[in-house]
């Protein structure tokens, strides 16, 4: 009898739990939108901003119920979250992720909803490329970034590279004739790094090398040595050239830098290291995205006026590119059409849509004010939408809030449209992973590593494991 | 009986059988798409990463025997000899066990950081040597991970040995002393024979647990490197980084098979060597 009661009790608890969950859904007849981009609990200023947007939105669209569901995308947790159906309606990811998320059916097509709102032809083509498969769109870009060379101005002043060239009492990054004082080629980075290491305790530059970040940065370095990493051959098959002479030159440049101890120590440097190293004066330079300028400031109290962002260097022969990506908003496979529409409409209230309105204007201004109050550096953005009225609105608002000396960023933003280049089209993260291994091998044994052999291995692995599958 | 059977089936047998079943299918995410027989197993065996991970896992087991297996035995013997503050030292030895695993791994990551200013490198530099790559050195990474794991886990194992040591009848030691046995002889003829049953059981448990090493290389090497990746970490990467849950399940089954085979072999050898079987 006792056992029977135990079993009965267990079953009752199980049944009640199920009923409880079902009841939750039926209780609220509004369309629920779970916002994964809602800020984490410790970001109180951001939460206040989101709550304001939420109240405005729910007033204008009473049929929707906005639910805060802070969600940080990471590879480790994502698959289980998606498989167990706990993804929020809309969330942020990285620009390289959508192809695999689409392939595995984790995110949904939102083309019809974008068309319904009249947003489809307003997307920036470069950013939209990674969100589009077979002419169907699976997300919208939140913002864009392009890679540049970030410099610790103080260190460059100390070693005499930056000085006040025009006599106005402010350090300049160009000379009297307007020529760059900062490194514009990899050879110049090498030379400047030697000076940095000789006269300061810092290293010249940080080269990331783990969690696909090494490959991510390396692909930009290799492009600027003239590399073509992936292309379709005459037979319409995808081929990779990770072992081309240009790639070898790029890896040999890293090897030379490491051999002379000009690079930050370590073999497996993750993403968080670049802002730690530059924010703590451990390196003078690093490659970083334009959307992440605030990282050393917010994480290491680095003085925002001591940062400089200049265009990516080249090899002096080939066209220099700036790897461009961004953060997209994507939508859970389980989201309904109505939820997607609601989430897209909410973007207007965040100032992240192409809609030009008082609401959007106020949201953009509020976003800037919040960033200002947090002491974050505010610089021009790479716009995710291309419609003229949207661009005009941004151009009107943005300059009012810029709180850095634009002299230190102007060259970067002036050249970015010509330099921007989107990431490689196929299995990008896997390609980065293979390149990570080659970089790690060079960093570990700079004196003996053979870049040609390492890149041959990387190319063979990438071709055999991924491109051959794709070409089947 | 019934509730425990239900719980056991739900939490143990269902996942176990689901995993075996998943390993026999092509997958999309965690969804089974089509029965593919042993294809996942063949693909995993052909993957260089799998071979590397298998060798690394054996290397983990080897170093754990060298470093991690002896440490608790030695600690227990020393603690057993201590006369004063025995309780204090026992607590101290057990304390690392109470540190959460991830926190312990992060702590050791800081100590083994390759930068010249890290604690271990500071000592190396103070001794007049060049800073080492430490955890980033592919020849050292597994050894250093085992050191971190030993620091974390040796205390608990030591307590088992200590309990066993304290159960040895003191008359054996007295008799040995009367016969003129020194410390090493008492250790050889009294202590170790009494510890042997525990040593052999804990040896198997140690190997089984080290074959499942997972979060240490993940945390200490930011996701693991080719030189430190273990079978468990590879299985995890297949599932959560590559979205190849079939490969992941196959790796899990292979790992289980290795552990079962090892345990059976051990039991077989144990039976052959034990005096009762003669």
mmCIF file of N, CA, C and O in Angstrom, chain A residues 54-88:
data_model
loop_
_atom_site.group_PDB
_atom_site.id
_atom_site.type_symbol
_atom_site.label_atom_id
_atom_site.label_comp_id
_atom_site.label_asym_id
_atom_site.label_seq_id
_atom_site.Cartn_x
_atom_site.Cartn_y
_atom_site.Cartn_z
ATOM 1 N N UNK A 54 9.897 48.895 -24.002
ATOM 2 C CA UNK A 54 8.834 47.893 -23.858
ATOM 3 C C UNK A 54 7.487 48.564 -23.586
ATOM 4 O O UNK A 54 6.480 48.246 -24.221
ATOM 5 N N UNK A 55 7.509 49.528 -22.651
ATOM 6 C CA UNK A 55 6.230 50.179 -22.302
ATOM 7 C C UNK A 55 5.671 50.947 -23.504
ATOM 8 O O UNK A 55 4.472 50.910 -23.772
ATOM 9 N N UNK A 56 6.566 51.589 -24.230
ATOM 10 C CA UNK A 56 6.104 52.324 -25.423
ATOM 11 C C UNK A 56 5.514 51.373 -26.455
ATOM 12 O O UNK A 56 4.471 51.630 -27.046
ATOM 13 N N UNK A 57 6.197 50.269 -26.657
ATOM 14 C CA UNK A 57 5.775 49.301 -27.672
ATOM 15 C C UNK A 57 4.435 48.675 -27.306
ATOM 16 O O UNK A 57 3.529 48.568 -28.139
ATOM 17 N N UNK A 58 4.320 48.272 -26.039
ATOM 18 C CA UNK A 58 3.073 47.601 -25.630
ATOM 19 C C UNK A 58 1.888 48.557 -25.633
ATOM 20 O O UNK A 58 0.743 48.131 -25.779
ATOM 21 N N UNK A 59 2.198 49.823 -25.502
ATOM 22 C CA UNK A 59 1.126 50.824 -25.578
ATOM 23 C C UNK A 59 0.647 50.951 -27.026
ATOM 24 O O UNK A 59 -0.550 51.020 -27.299
ATOM 25 N N UNK A 60 1.614 50.948 -27.939
ATOM 26 C CA UNK A 60 1.264 51.080 -29.355
ATOM 27 C C UNK A 60 0.702 49.786 -29.925
ATOM 28 O O UNK A 60 -0.151 49.800 -30.811
ATOM 29 N N UNK A 61 1.163 48.655 -29.429
ATOM 30 C CA UNK A 61 0.715 47.344 -29.929
ATOM 31 C C UNK A 61 0.232 46.503 -28.744
ATOM 32 O O UNK A 61 0.948 45.610 -28.271
ATOM 33 N N UNK A 62 -0.982 46.744 -28.285
ATOM 34 C CA UNK A 62 -1.445 46.041 -27.077
ATOM 35 C C UNK A 62 -1.601 44.533 -27.248
ATOM 36 O O UNK A 62 -1.727 43.815 -26.262
ATOM 37 N N UNK A 63 -1.588 44.075 -28.499
ATOM 38 C CA UNK A 63 -1.738 42.623 -28.706
ATOM 39 C C UNK A 63 -0.469 41.842 -28.343
ATOM 40 O O UNK A 63 -0.473 40.618 -28.294
ATOM 41 N N UNK A 64 0.625 42.548 -28.127
ATOM 42 C CA UNK A 64 1.898 41.861 -27.831
ATOM 43 C C UNK A 64 2.258 41.967 -26.357
ATOM 44 O O UNK A 64 1.957 42.963 -25.704
ATOM 45 N N UNK A 65 2.940 40.940 -25.905
ATOM 46 C CA UNK A 65 3.453 40.940 -24.540
ATOM 47 C C UNK A 65 4.967 40.680 -24.622
ATOM 48 O O UNK A 65 5.391 39.596 -25.031
ATOM 49 N N UNK A 66 5.761 41.691 -24.285
ATOM 50 C CA UNK A 66 7.220 41.541 -24.348
ATOM 51 C C UNK A 66 7.726 40.852 -23.084
ATOM 52 O O UNK A 66 7.388 41.263 -21.974
ATOM 53 N N UNK A 67 8.500 39.824 -23.276
ATOM 54 C CA UNK A 67 9.054 39.089 -22.126
ATOM 55 C C UNK A 67 10.581 39.183 -22.166
ATOM 56 O O UNK A 67 11.201 38.881 -23.198
ATOM 57 N N UNK A 68 11.146 39.614 -21.049
ATOM 58 C CA UNK A 68 12.610 39.701 -20.965
ATOM 59 C C UNK A 68 13.177 38.295 -20.873
ATOM 60 O O UNK A 68 12.786 37.523 -20.002
ATOM 61 N N UNK A 69 14.058 37.945 -21.792
ATOM 62 C CA UNK A 69 14.656 36.599 -21.774
ATOM 63 C C UNK A 69 16.130 36.701 -22.173
ATOM 64 O O UNK A 69 16.530 36.225 -23.234
ATOM 65 N N UNK A 70 16.956 37.353 -21.318
ATOM 66 C CA UNK A 70 18.364 37.559 -21.699
ATOM 67 C C UNK A 70 19.007 36.255 -22.170
ATOM 68 O O UNK A 70 18.923 35.241 -21.475
ATOM 69 N N UNK A 71 19.592 36.302 -23.338
ATOM 70 C CA UNK A 71 20.182 35.083 -23.901
ATOM 71 C C UNK A 71 21.494 35.443 -24.592
ATOM 72 O O UNK A 71 21.520 36.268 -25.489
ATOM 73 N N UNK A 72 22.563 34.841 -24.112
ATOM 74 C CA UNK A 72 23.856 35.065 -24.749
ATOM 75 C C UNK A 72 24.191 33.853 -25.583
ATOM 76 O O UNK A 72 24.265 32.736 -25.070
ATOM 77 N N UNK A 73 24.372 34.078 -26.863
ATOM 78 C CA UNK A 73 24.680 32.961 -27.757
ATOM 79 C C UNK A 73 26.071 32.417 -27.466
ATOM 80 O O UNK A 73 27.027 33.170 -27.381
ATOM 81 N N UNK A 74 26.160 31.138 -27.274
ATOM 82 C CA UNK A 74 27.488 30.513 -27.255
ATOM 83 C C UNK A 74 27.358 29.089 -27.764
ATOM 84 O O UNK A 74 26.321 28.448 -27.611
ATOM 85 N N UNK A 75 28.446 28.665 -28.395
ATOM 86 C CA UNK A 75 28.422 27.363 -29.073
ATOM 87 C C UNK A 75 28.123 26.224 -28.121
ATOM 88 O O UNK A 75 27.471 25.253 -28.478
ATOM 89 N N UNK A 76 28.606 26.361 -26.887
ATOM 90 C CA UNK A 76 28.498 25.260 -25.933
ATOM 91 C C UNK A 76 27.044 24.953 -25.573
ATOM 92 O O UNK A 76 26.664 23.799 -25.463
ATOM 93 N N UNK A 77 26.267 26.011 -25.376
ATOM 94 C CA UNK A 77 24.912 25.785 -24.863
ATOM 95 C C UNK A 77 23.858 25.781 -25.967
ATOM 96 O O UNK A 77 22.753 25.285 -25.768
ATOM 97 N N UNK A 78 24.208 26.319 -27.129
ATOM 98 C CA UNK A 78 23.161 26.594 -28.099
ATOM 99 C C UNK A 78 22.407 25.345 -28.569
ATOM 100 O O UNK A 78 21.180 25.327 -28.599
ATOM 101 N N UNK A 79 23.160 24.311 -28.936
ATOM 102 C CA UNK A 79 22.503 23.147 -29.532
ATOM 103 C C UNK A 79 21.497 22.519 -28.561
ATOM 104 O O UNK A 79 20.378 22.179 -28.942
ATOM 105 N N UNK A 80 21.902 22.426 -27.286
ATOM 106 C CA UNK A 80 20.963 21.829 -26.332
ATOM 107 C C UNK A 80 19.768 22.745 -26.095
ATOM 108 O O UNK A 80 18.637 22.286 -25.933
ATOM 109 N N UNK A 81 20.011 24.068 -26.102
ATOM 110 C CA UNK A 81 18.890 25.006 -25.945
ATOM 111 C C UNK A 81 17.909 24.862 -27.113
ATOM 112 O O UNK A 81 16.696 24.838 -26.929
ATOM 113 N N UNK A 82 18.490 24.782 -28.309
ATOM 114 C CA UNK A 82 17.632 24.682 -29.497
ATOM 115 C C UNK A 82 16.872 23.363 -29.499
ATOM 116 O O UNK A 82 15.667 23.321 -29.783
ATOM 117 N N UNK A 83 17.593 22.279 -29.145
ATOM 118 C CA UNK A 83 16.956 20.964 -29.164
ATOM 119 C C UNK A 83 15.847 20.858 -28.123
ATOM 120 O O UNK A 83 14.849 20.179 -28.327
ATOM 121 N N UNK A 84 16.025 21.544 -27.011
ATOM 122 C CA UNK A 84 15.002 21.443 -25.967
ATOM 123 C C UNK A 84 13.949 22.541 -26.080
ATOM 124 O O UNK A 84 13.072 22.659 -25.230
ATOM 125 N N UNK A 85 14.021 23.352 -27.138
ATOM 126 C CA UNK A 85 12.958 24.329 -27.414
ATOM 127 C C UNK A 85 12.897 25.483 -26.440
ATOM 128 O O UNK A 85 11.834 26.034 -26.204
ATOM 129 N N UNK A 86 14.027 25.879 -25.867
ATOM 130 C CA UNK A 86 13.992 26.993 -24.908
ATOM 131 C C UNK A 86 14.606 28.279 -25.475
ATOM 132 O O UNK A 86 14.859 29.217 -24.736
ATOM 133 N N UNK A 87 14.808 28.303 -26.784
ATOM 134 C CA UNK A 87 15.361 29.531 -27.367
ATOM 135 C C UNK A 87 14.319 30.647 -27.284
ATOM 136 O O UNK A 87 13.129 30.406 -27.466
ATOM 137 N N UNK A 88 14.762 31.887 -27.026
ATOM 138 C CA UNK A 88 13.799 32.985 -27.068
ATOM 139 C C UNK A 88 13.323 33.235 -28.504
ATOM 140 O O UNK A 88 13.927 32.716 -29.447
#
